[in-house]
Short mmCIF file of C-alpha atoms and ligand atoms in Angstrom, two decimals:
data_model
loop_
_atom_site.label_atom_id
_atom_site.label_comp_id
_atom_site.label_asym_id
_atom_site.label_seq_id
_atom_site.Cartn_x
_atom_site.Cartn_y
_atom_site.Cartn_z
CA MET A 106 80.67 112.16 114.69
CA LYS A 107 80.87 111.54 118.67
CA THR A 108 83.04 113.15 121.33
CA GLN A 109 83.66 113.38 125.13
CA LEU A 110 83.54 117.16 124.99
CA THR A 111 82.14 120.05 122.67
CA VAL A 112 82.81 123.45 123.32
CA LEU A 113 80.58 125.84 121.50
CA GLY A 114 82.47 129.24 120.66
CA GLY A 115 85.92 129.52 120.40
CA GLY A 116 86.47 132.78 122.33
CA PRO A 117 88.77 133.26 125.55
CA GLY A 118 86.15 131.14 127.58
CA GLY A 119 85.82 128.60 124.91
CA TYR A 120 89.29 128.03 123.97
CA ALA A 121 90.49 128.35 127.70
CA ALA A 122 87.99 125.80 128.32
CA ALA A 123 88.67 123.15 125.46
CA PHE A 124 92.22 123.59 125.99
CA LEU A 125 92.63 122.61 129.82
CA ALA A 126 90.24 119.77 128.72
CA ALA A 127 92.30 118.58 126.35
CA ASP A 128 95.27 118.58 129.13
CA LEU A 129 93.36 116.82 131.52
CA GLY A 130 92.80 113.78 128.66
CA MET A 131 89.66 115.02 127.61
CA GLN A 132 88.83 114.33 123.59
CA VAL A 133 87.32 117.82 122.75
CA THR A 134 85.95 119.65 119.58
CA LEU A 135 85.64 122.92 119.37
CA ILE A 136 83.18 124.33 117.10
CA ASP A 137 83.01 128.37 116.06
CA ARG A 138 81.29 129.67 112.51
CA GLU A 139 84.27 132.05 112.08
CA PRO A 140 87.32 130.81 110.21
CA ARG A 141 89.09 132.03 113.06
CA LEU A 142 89.69 131.20 117.15
CA GLY A 143 89.85 133.94 119.35
CA GLY A 144 86.00 134.87 119.60
CA VAL A 145 84.80 139.01 119.82
CA CYS A 146 87.64 139.60 122.07
CA LEU A 147 90.37 138.92 119.33
CA LEU A 148 88.75 139.17 116.27
CA ARG A 149 87.10 142.27 116.87
CA GLY A 150 86.85 143.62 120.43
CA CYS A 151 89.63 143.55 123.08
CA ILE A 152 92.82 143.04 121.28
CA PRO A 153 92.27 145.25 118.41
CA SER A 154 90.69 148.01 120.26
CA LYS A 155 93.63 147.94 122.54
CA ALA A 156 95.99 147.61 119.14
CA LEU A 157 94.23 150.89 118.35
CA LEU A 158 94.41 152.51 121.78
CA HIS A 159 98.04 152.06 121.57
CA VAL A 160 98.16 154.60 118.81
CA ALA A 161 95.67 157.18 120.42
CA LYS A 162 97.68 156.62 123.99
CA THR A 163 101.34 157.23 121.59
CA LEU A 164 100.12 160.54 119.60
CA ALA A 165 98.82 161.98 123.21
CA ASP A 166 102.17 160.86 125.08
CA ALA A 167 104.08 163.00 122.27
CA ARG A 168 101.19 166.00 122.39
CA HIS A 169 101.97 166.11 126.08
CA LEU A 170 105.86 166.12 125.76
CA ASP A 171 104.87 170.26 124.51
CA ASP A 172 104.80 170.65 128.17
CA TRP A 173 108.50 169.43 128.63
CA GLY A 174 109.54 171.68 125.96
CA VAL A 175 109.92 168.64 123.29
CA SER A 176 107.59 169.20 120.66
CA PHE A 177 107.22 167.24 117.44
CA PRO A 178 105.58 168.23 114.07
CA PRO A 179 101.93 167.04 113.44
CA PRO A 180 101.55 163.38 113.20
CA VAL A 181 101.19 162.15 109.56
CA ILE A 182 98.61 159.39 109.83
CA ASP A 183 98.75 156.67 107.16
CA ILE A 184 95.27 154.52 108.10
CA ASP A 185 96.10 151.86 105.92
CA LYS A 186 99.00 151.01 107.98
CA VAL A 187 97.49 151.30 111.35
CA ARG A 188 94.72 149.02 110.24
CA GLN A 189 97.29 146.34 109.02
CA ARG A 190 99.23 146.62 111.68
CA LYS A 191 96.17 145.88 113.95
CA GLU A 192 95.11 143.12 111.49
CA LYS A 193 99.07 141.51 112.12
CA VAL A 194 97.99 141.43 115.77
CA ILE A 195 94.81 139.66 115.35
CA ALA A 196 96.78 137.46 113.02
CA THR A 197 99.65 136.35 115.49
CA LEU A 198 97.41 135.46 118.20
CA THR A 199 95.01 133.86 116.39
CA GLY A 200 97.65 131.72 114.46
CA GLY A 201 98.93 130.97 118.10
CA LEU A 202 95.45 129.66 118.89
CA LYS A 203 95.27 127.49 115.63
CA GLN A 204 98.81 126.01 116.73
CA LEU A 205 98.25 125.49 120.69
CA ALA A 206 94.85 123.41 119.75
CA ALA A 207 96.51 121.38 116.75
CA LYS A 208 99.51 120.46 119.55
CA ARG A 209 96.54 119.42 122.34
CA LYS A 210 94.65 117.21 119.60
CA VAL A 211 91.46 119.93 119.91
CA GLN A 212 89.27 119.12 116.74
CA VAL A 213 88.35 122.44 115.54
CA ILE A 214 85.03 123.02 113.21
CA GLN A 215 84.16 125.43 111.55
CA ALA A 216 79.98 125.62 111.57
CA ARG A 217 77.02 126.94 112.80
CA ALA A 218 76.02 124.92 115.49
CA ALA A 219 72.09 124.02 116.88
CA PHE A 220 71.15 121.38 119.66
CA GLU A 221 68.99 118.77 118.19
CA ASN A 222 68.36 117.38 121.50
CA SER A 223 70.46 117.42 124.59
CA HIS A 224 73.17 115.28 123.22
CA THR A 225 73.19 116.25 119.69
CA LEU A 226 74.69 119.17 117.47
CA LYS A 227 73.21 119.79 114.07
CA LEU A 228 76.12 121.53 112.01
CA THR A 229 75.74 123.67 108.85
CA PRO A 230 78.67 124.75 106.87
CA VAL A 231 79.51 128.55 106.67
CA ALA A 232 80.80 130.59 103.90
CA GLY A 233 80.84 127.94 101.43
CA GLY A 234 82.78 125.34 103.41
CA THR A 235 82.00 121.49 103.31
CA LEU A 236 81.76 119.24 106.69
CA ALA A 237 82.84 115.68 107.03
CA ASP A 238 79.79 115.28 109.21
CA ASP A 239 76.60 117.26 110.06
CA ARG A 240 76.01 116.12 113.09
CA VAL A 241 78.10 115.95 116.55
CA GLU A 242 76.65 113.37 119.57
CA PHE A 243 78.64 114.79 122.81
CA ASP A 244 78.67 113.32 126.41
CA HIS A 245 78.94 116.94 127.33
CA CYS A 246 79.43 120.61 125.81
CA ILE A 247 80.12 124.06 127.24
CA LEU A 248 77.81 126.53 125.90
CA ALA A 249 80.28 129.84 125.05
CA THR A 250 78.59 131.60 122.18
CA GLY A 251 79.20 135.03 124.08
CA SER A 252 77.57 137.99 123.44
CA LEU A 253 76.43 140.70 120.63
CA PRO A 254 75.67 144.06 120.40
CA THR A 255 72.27 145.60 121.36
CA ARG A 256 70.16 146.19 118.65
CA LEU A 257 68.84 149.73 117.71
CA PRO A 258 66.72 148.61 114.97
CA ALA A 259 65.21 152.06 114.35
CA PHE A 260 68.60 153.55 113.99
CA GLU A 261 70.67 150.68 112.09
CA LEU A 262 70.48 152.46 108.43
CA PRO A 263 71.51 150.54 105.70
CA THR A 264 74.66 152.82 105.31
CA PRO A 265 78.63 152.15 106.76
CA ARG A 266 77.86 155.69 108.34
CA VAL A 267 76.37 153.85 111.23
CA MET A 268 78.04 151.26 112.76
CA ASP A 269 78.99 149.03 115.84
CA SER A 270 81.85 148.21 117.79
CA THR A 271 82.89 145.83 114.71
CA GLY A 272 82.56 148.77 112.30
CA ALA A 273 84.49 151.02 114.26
CA LEU A 274 87.15 148.76 114.61
CA GLU A 275 87.55 148.05 111.08
CA LEU A 276 88.61 151.78 110.97
CA THR A 277 87.34 152.25 107.07
CA ASP A 278 88.56 156.09 107.41
CA VAL A 279 89.14 159.07 109.96
CA PRO A 280 85.92 160.41 109.62
CA GLU A 281 85.74 164.01 110.38
CA SER A 282 83.22 163.88 112.81
CA LEU A 283 81.50 160.80 114.86
CA LEU A 284 78.89 160.55 117.24
CA VAL A 285 78.99 157.72 120.01
CA VAL A 286 75.80 156.73 121.18
CA GLY A 287 76.73 155.34 124.69
CA GLY A 288 79.10 156.63 127.05
CA GLY A 289 80.05 152.94 128.33
CA TYR A 290 83.04 150.84 128.26
CA ILE A 291 83.34 150.31 123.93
CA GLY A 292 82.13 154.15 123.22
CA LEU A 293 84.75 156.10 125.40
CA GLU A 294 87.61 153.78 123.95
CA MET A 295 86.47 153.88 120.79
CA GLY A 296 85.71 157.69 121.06
CA THR A 297 89.55 157.96 122.47
CA VAL A 298 91.07 156.53 119.32
CA TYR A 299 89.17 158.45 117.03
CA ALA A 300 89.74 161.74 118.67
CA ALA A 301 93.32 160.82 118.78
CA LEU A 302 93.37 160.35 115.38
CA GLY A 303 91.94 163.73 114.48
CA SER A 304 87.96 162.90 114.48
CA ARG A 305 85.64 165.33 116.00
CA VAL A 306 83.66 162.92 118.62
CA THR A 307 80.40 163.90 120.77
CA VAL A 308 79.24 161.17 123.02
CA VAL A 309 75.41 161.16 123.65
CA GLU A 310 74.55 159.12 127.17
CA LEU A 311 70.88 158.31 128.16
CA THR A 312 71.70 158.27 132.18
CA ASP A 313 73.28 161.39 133.96
CA GLY A 314 76.61 160.50 133.92
CA LEU A 315 79.14 158.07 131.79
CA LEU A 316 79.95 154.73 132.84
CA PRO A 317 77.07 154.35 134.90
CA GLY A 318 77.43 152.08 137.63
CA ALA A 319 81.09 153.03 138.07
CA ASP A 320 81.80 155.19 141.51
CA ARG A 321 81.37 159.05 140.33
CA ASP A 322 84.76 160.06 141.87
CA LEU A 323 86.65 157.82 139.62
CA VAL A 324 84.31 159.21 136.77
CA LYS A 325 85.68 162.74 137.37
CA PRO A 326 88.84 163.04 136.26
CA LEU A 327 88.47 160.98 133.49
CA HIS A 328 85.17 163.37 132.35
CA LYS A 329 87.38 166.24 132.75
CA LYS A 330 89.88 164.75 130.33
CA LEU A 331 87.31 164.10 127.83
CA GLU A 332 85.86 167.01 127.47
CA LYS A 333 89.16 168.43 126.44
CA ASP A 334 89.43 165.21 124.01
CA PHE A 335 85.97 165.47 122.73
CA SER A 336 84.05 168.02 121.35
CA ALA A 337 81.02 167.67 123.33
CA ILE A 338 79.31 165.00 125.81
CA TYR A 339 75.85 165.00 126.16
CA LEU A 340 74.24 163.23 129.28
CA ASN A 341 70.57 162.47 130.09
CA THR A 342 70.06 162.69 126.33
CA LYS A 343 68.64 160.00 123.89
CA VAL A 344 68.72 160.29 119.90
CA ALA A 345 65.34 160.53 118.91
CA ALA A 346 66.11 160.30 115.07
CA LEU A 347 68.69 159.18 112.88
CA GLU A 348 68.62 160.08 108.54
CA ASP A 349 70.81 159.31 106.41
CA LEU A 350 71.70 162.68 104.20
CA GLY A 351 73.97 160.02 102.24
CA GLU A 352 77.31 162.46 102.77
CA ALA A 353 76.28 162.50 106.47
CA ILE A 354 73.93 161.25 108.87
CA GLU A 355 71.58 164.01 110.41
CA VAL A 356 70.49 163.14 114.17
CA THR A 357 67.69 164.89 116.07
CA PHE A 358 68.73 164.90 119.81
CA ASP A 359 66.11 164.62 123.20
CA GLY A 360 67.52 166.01 126.05
CA ASP A 361 70.18 168.38 127.75
CA VAL A 362 71.63 169.69 123.84
CA GLU A 363 71.39 173.18 122.64
CA GLN A 364 71.71 171.86 119.05
CA LYS A 365 68.70 169.51 118.66
CA VAL A 366 69.59 168.78 115.18
CA GLN A 367 73.38 168.24 114.33
CA GLN A 368 74.98 166.37 111.48
CA PHE A 369 78.34 163.68 111.72
CA SER A 370 80.08 161.99 109.36
CA ARG A 371 79.64 158.56 111.11
CA VAL A 372 77.48 157.14 114.36
CA LEU A 373 79.02 154.26 116.20
CA LEU A 374 76.27 152.56 118.39
CA SER A 375 77.14 151.26 121.59
CA VAL A 376 74.68 150.88 123.69
CA GLY A 377 75.68 147.32 125.87
CA ARG A 378 75.98 143.67 124.43
CA THR A 379 73.08 140.94 124.75
CA PRO A 380 74.05 136.89 125.18
CA ASN A 381 74.31 135.23 122.35
CA THR A 382 71.28 132.12 122.80
CA ALA A 383 69.43 133.16 119.52
CA GLY A 384 69.28 130.17 116.98
CA LEU A 385 70.72 127.55 119.13
CA GLY A 386 68.22 125.27 119.71
CA LEU A 387 68.02 125.43 123.01
CA GLU A 388 64.48 124.85 123.33
CA ASN A 389 65.28 121.13 122.07
CA THR A 390 67.40 121.09 125.70
CA LYS A 391 66.27 121.90 129.17
CA VAL A 392 68.72 125.13 129.53
CA GLN A 393 66.62 127.77 130.87
CA ILE A 394 67.07 131.68 129.91
CA ASN A 395 66.60 134.08 132.69
CA LYS A 396 64.79 137.41 131.90
CA LYS A 397 67.49 139.18 131.00
CA GLY A 398 68.46 136.33 128.52
CA PHE A 399 71.29 134.95 130.26
CA VAL A 400 71.56 131.31 130.15
CA GLU A 401 70.98 129.54 133.91
CA VAL A 402 74.18 128.49 135.33
CA ASP A 403 75.11 127.17 139.02
CA ASN A 404 78.55 127.98 140.60
CA ARG A 405 79.96 124.82 138.58
CA CYS A 406 78.55 126.43 135.29
CA ARG A 407 76.09 123.86 135.13
CA THR A 408 72.79 124.78 133.51
CA ALA A 409 69.17 122.50 133.83
CA GLU A 410 70.28 119.97 131.35
CA GLU A 411 72.73 117.76 132.56
CA ALA A 412 75.07 117.36 129.59
CA ILE A 413 74.92 120.98 128.95
CA LEU A 414 77.46 123.98 131.13
CA ALA A 415 77.53 127.68 130.15
CA ILE A 416 80.34 130.09 130.67
CA GLY A 417 81.10 133.77 129.32
CA ASP A 418 79.20 136.74 128.16
CA VAL A 419 76.52 133.67 127.33
CA ALA A 420 76.23 132.77 130.98
CA GLY A 421 75.64 136.20 132.70
CA GLU A 422 77.85 139.57 133.70
CA PRO A 423 79.80 140.91 133.74
CA MET A 424 80.44 140.16 130.11
CA LEU A 425 84.34 140.22 130.13
CA ALA A 426 86.63 137.99 129.07
CA HIS A 427 88.63 137.02 131.86
CA LYS A 428 85.62 136.03 133.99
CA ALA A 429 84.74 134.24 130.83
CA ALA A 430 88.18 132.47 131.18
CA HIS A 431 87.85 131.65 134.44
CA GLU A 432 84.38 129.98 134.06
CA GLY A 433 85.64 127.81 131.19
CA LYS A 434 88.52 126.63 133.76
CA THR A 435 85.86 126.19 136.55
CA ALA A 436 83.71 124.01 133.86
CA VAL A 437 86.29 121.33 132.70
CA GLU A 438 87.29 121.03 136.35
CA ALA A 439 83.93 120.24 137.48
CA LEU A 440 83.34 117.92 134.63
CA ALA A 441 86.87 116.07 135.53
CA GLY A 442 85.31 115.66 139.11
CA ARG A 443 87.57 118.44 140.78
CA PRO A 444 86.17 120.37 143.62
CA ALA A 445 85.92 123.63 141.66
CA VAL A 446 83.34 126.07 142.25
CA PHE A 447 83.36 130.17 140.47
CA ASN A 448 83.05 132.04 143.57
CA PRO A 449 84.99 134.95 143.17
CA ARG A 450 85.53 137.65 145.76
CA ALA A 451 86.53 140.23 143.10
CA ILE A 452 85.97 140.70 139.10
CA PRO A 453 88.00 143.66 138.22
CA GLY A 454 86.88 145.85 135.35
CA VAL A 455 88.84 148.02 133.35
CA VAL A 456 87.96 150.79 130.64
CA PHE A 457 91.19 151.59 128.62
CA THR A 458 90.75 155.25 128.34
CA ASP A 459 93.41 158.03 129.22
CA PRO A 460 93.34 158.03 132.15
CA GLU A 461 91.99 154.25 132.77
CA ILE A 462 89.32 153.51 135.01
CA ALA A 463 89.78 150.41 136.72
CA TRP A 464 87.74 148.85 139.85
CA THR A 465 87.75 145.01 141.37
CA GLY A 466 84.99 143.77 144.47
CA LEU A 467 83.08 145.43 146.10
CA THR A 468 82.25 149.36 144.72
CA GLU A 469 81.32 152.41 146.71
CA THR A 470 77.83 152.92 144.63
CA GLN A 471 77.22 149.04 145.30
CA ALA A 472 77.75 149.50 149.17
CA LYS A 473 75.31 152.27 149.28
CA GLN A 474 72.88 150.70 147.11
CA GLU A 475 73.28 147.65 149.00
CA GLY A 476 72.96 149.84 152.83
CA ARG A 477 75.85 148.42 153.38
CA LYS A 478 78.59 150.07 155.70
CA VAL A 479 81.77 150.71 154.56
CA GLU A 480 84.56 152.83 155.23
CA ILE A 481 86.62 154.62 152.26
CA ALA A 482 89.96 155.28 151.98
CA GLN A 483 91.42 157.60 149.36
CA PHE A 484 94.98 158.66 147.93
CA PRO A 485 94.77 161.38 145.54
CA TRP A 486 97.98 160.83 142.89
CA ALA A 487 98.99 164.77 142.92
CA ALA A 488 100.97 163.77 146.42
CA LEU A 489 102.76 160.97 144.57
CA GLY A 490 106.32 161.63 142.98
CA ARG A 491 105.82 159.44 140.11
CA ALA A 492 102.78 161.02 138.95
CA GLN A 493 104.58 164.41 138.92
CA ALA A 494 107.18 163.11 137.06
CA VAL A 495 105.55 162.46 134.55
CA GLY A 496 103.13 164.82 134.54
CA ARG A 497 99.57 162.67 135.51
CA THR A 498 98.49 164.04 138.83
CA GLU A 499 94.56 163.43 138.07
CA GLY A 500 94.55 159.82 139.48
CA VAL A 501 93.15 158.77 142.66
CA THR A 502 93.52 155.42 144.25
CA LYS A 503 90.85 154.31 146.92
CA TRP A 504 90.20 151.20 149.13
CA ILE A 505 86.68 150.27 150.20
CA VAL A 506 87.42 148.68 153.72
CA ASP A 507 84.58 146.76 156.12
CA PRO A 508 84.53 148.73 159.26
CA GLU A 509 84.45 145.61 161.47
CA SER A 510 87.05 142.96 160.35
CA GLN A 511 88.88 145.59 158.19
CA ARG A 512 89.00 143.87 155.77
CA VAL A 513 89.34 145.20 152.16
CA LEU A 514 86.31 144.56 150.13
CA GLY A 515 87.02 146.66 146.81
CA CYS A 516 89.32 149.24 145.44
CA GLY A 517 88.60 151.54 142.94
CA LEU A 518 91.65 153.78 140.61
CA VAL A 519 91.69 156.33 137.95
CA GLY A 520 94.92 157.17 136.40
CA TYR A 521 97.60 156.05 134.10
CA ALA A 522 97.91 152.20 133.94
CA ALA A 523 95.22 151.70 136.57
CA GLY A 524 94.32 148.46 134.61
CA ASP A 525 97.30 147.21 135.46
CA LEU A 526 97.35 148.20 138.93
CA ILE A 527 93.93 146.62 140.09
CA ALA A 528 95.37 143.43 139.67
CA GLU A 529 97.45 143.93 143.16
CA ALA A 530 94.19 144.77 144.71
CA THR A 531 92.31 142.04 143.19
CA LEU A 532 94.33 139.61 144.68
CA ALA A 533 94.69 141.25 148.27
CA ILE A 534 90.63 141.33 148.44
CA GLU A 535 91.21 137.61 147.46
CA MET A 536 93.43 136.78 149.82
CA GLY A 537 90.98 138.21 152.62
CA ALA A 538 93.99 140.68 152.84
CA GLN A 539 93.36 143.56 155.78
CA VAL A 540 94.01 147.07 155.15
CA ALA A 541 96.85 147.06 157.24
CA ASP A 542 98.51 144.13 155.45
CA VAL A 543 98.64 146.25 152.67
CA ALA A 544 100.14 149.29 154.22
CA GLU A 545 102.29 147.36 155.56
CA THR A 546 103.51 145.64 151.89
CA ILE A 547 106.82 147.50 150.80
CA HIS A 548 105.86 148.92 147.68
CA PRO A 549 108.71 150.02 144.94
CA HIS A 550 109.47 153.95 145.11
CA PRO A 551 108.64 155.56 142.33
CA THR A 552 105.76 154.10 140.99
CA PHE A 553 102.02 154.44 140.77
CA SER A 554 101.86 151.02 143.03
CA GLU A 555 102.80 153.00 145.81
CA THR A 556 99.09 154.40 146.16
CA LEU A 557 97.56 151.31 146.74
CA ALA A 558 100.07 151.75 149.99
CA PHE A 559 99.40 154.86 150.71
CA ALA A 560 96.05 154.71 150.38
CA ALA A 561 95.68 152.20 153.13
CA GLU A 562 97.89 154.37 154.96
CA VAL A 563 95.26 157.03 154.58
CA HIS A 564 92.94 154.79 156.19
CA LEU A 565 95.23 153.60 159.39
CA GLY A 566 96.28 157.23 159.69
CA THR A 567 99.92 156.63 158.97
CA ALA A 568 100.42 158.44 155.93
CA THR A 569 103.41 160.67 155.74
CA ASP A 570 102.88 161.78 151.89
CA LEU A 571 99.90 163.70 152.88
CA TYR A 572 99.19 165.90 155.68
CA ARG A 573 95.82 164.96 157.80
CA PRO A 574 95.11 167.11 160.87
CA LYS A 575 94.48 165.07 163.69
CA ARG A 576 90.62 163.67 164.12
P1 NAD B 882 78.04 149.60 128.03
O1 NAD B 882 77.08 148.65 128.79
O2 NAD B 882 79.19 149.57 128.98
O3 NAD B 882 77.61 151.16 128.24
C1 NAD B 882 76.33 151.53 127.13
C2 NAD B 882 75.67 152.88 127.32
O4 NAD B 882 75.09 153.25 126.95
C3 NAD B 882 75.28 152.90 128.83
O5 NAD B 882 76.06 154.03 129.57
C4 NAD B 882 74.13 153.19 128.70
O6 NAD B 882 73.44 154.21 129.36
C5 NAD B 882 73.97 153.63 127.37
N1 NAD B 882 72.95 153.86 126.87
C6 NAD B 882 71.57 152.76 126.41
N2 NAD B 882 71.06 153.05 125.65
C7 NAD B 882 71.39 154.07 125.38
C8 NAD B 882 70.48 155.50 124.12
N3 NAD B 882 69.32 154.66 123.37
N4 NAD B 882 71.03 156.34 123.93
C9 NAD B 882 72.24 156.86 124.42
N5 NAD B 882 72.81 155.78 125.33
C10 NAD B 882 72.45 155.20 125.73
O7 NAD B 882 77.69 148.70 127.01
P2 NAD B 882 79.25 149.13 125.43
O8 NAD B 882 79.94 150.10 126.06
O9 NAD B 882 78.00 148.62 124.49
O10 NAD B 882 80.10 147.53 125.78
C11 NAD B 882 79.39 146.34 126.29
C12 NAD B 882 80.10 145.16 127.11
O11 NAD B 882 81.31 144.68 126.54
C13 NAD B 882 80.41 146.14 128.25
O12 NAD B 882 79.29 145.82 129.59
C14 NAD B 882 81.52 145.29 128.75
O13 NAD B 882 81.12 143.74 129.27
C15 NAD B 882 82.29 144.65 127.39
N6 NAD B 882 83.27 145.46 126.81
C16 NAD B 882 84.42 145.59 128.15
C17 NAD B 882 85.32 146.25 127.66
C18 NAD B 882 86.55 146.24 128.62
O14 NAD B 882 86.77 145.61 129.59
N7 NAD B 882 87.64 146.95 128.78
C19 NAD B 882 85.56 147.25 126.36
C20 NAD B 882 84.47 146.83 125.66
C21 NAD B 882 83.61 146.11 126.14
#
């Protein structure tokens, strides 16, 4: 079989690329080993975790109403129904993708594919399926195979009690206790879900803080909140051994922990993700893999092999769906001869805990590491009417400002709905806005979005919702 463009991988990067290519008139084949489109993000990542976090959030909000004199009896959780509802969300969205592919005449093939050479993929059927053709020849291929949970082979015991993010999202039960290994995005989001459903959650993190890489002043309010929601957070600690006792997993800790040996009903391993390049036959092409295991690409997503482009998690950090989709579109536009480059000033990151943490552009931590001079403008949410009205005053909004040009280079937020607020900051950075542009933009009152303007006013010395003695 011959096609103009083959996209390998049906996640948010791959399907965005395939659909745009079809819209631009290309003949497109989209290959994925899964029976359904959507990739990790939709099938066992961003979307199902957000569905479960919605449940967690609603439970927490209901509990929070106690402070207002409204209380509910303890919730009755039908875990089968929670799981079914989450599955329904996935089914609706993946069904939508199937229709969108069909409408665009994108040919979708379920198979495992590996490069035989720079213009041919060999296909192997999956799950007892059959294939009309076992080879696809292409003019161009976009590699969008994503990433896999980083493995810790020594700890992967043959028991469902030890899970990765896929197992955790299956939500087979609500374990009495859960140990989360790795205090990053996945560990904290899934820990939040299980804690809300009633598990006693413990997090063990190798470094000296949760979410290493994120600015510490943003992590602090979250850490404080999680100390209440979780039963323990162990920093500077690693797991020395795991043993399956049948009824529980016995864990030996090495680090800042008093009780070195503890038992847990389940263990979630969430220590990062690894680009998915194994078994793809890339050695039969000129595609280069860098030291971190990512496919080397230029700013038009081209690899060292003229016919092959790569996007998304497999092509470098940050491993985020929105970055993948943008790269997918850039790759297709580049193929169509348009002057497209992937050169963003800001890629937002969001951790959907409660409170949420979000950042975009330059972080204060990065600025420090690079020895770059920046000015920081902060607004504490305790001074915000809306935050007081809903009892969510723990938030902080800050801008990272270039001292010379007064342009906003980065923004960080912790607080309720921070993940939605960060979009405005990303736009401001992309548009090259100065801090005064943000301050002078009228923000609706009373909303959390005002904190973006107020932080900018703090920087300019014009904030009236705070009192700052004259410098
Ligand atoms: P992560 O890199 O965010 O966090 C892994 C954590 O594990 C780090 O804090 C690290 O220090 C720690 N760690 C590593 N080895 C350890 C060990 N042996 N013992 C204890 N701790 C250890 O990785 P993740 O949470 O697995 O998520 C993977 C990727 O998936 C993220 O980088 C992100 O790109 C993506 N993701 C994004 C979202 C989102 O956008 N909301 C949500 C989930 C995942």
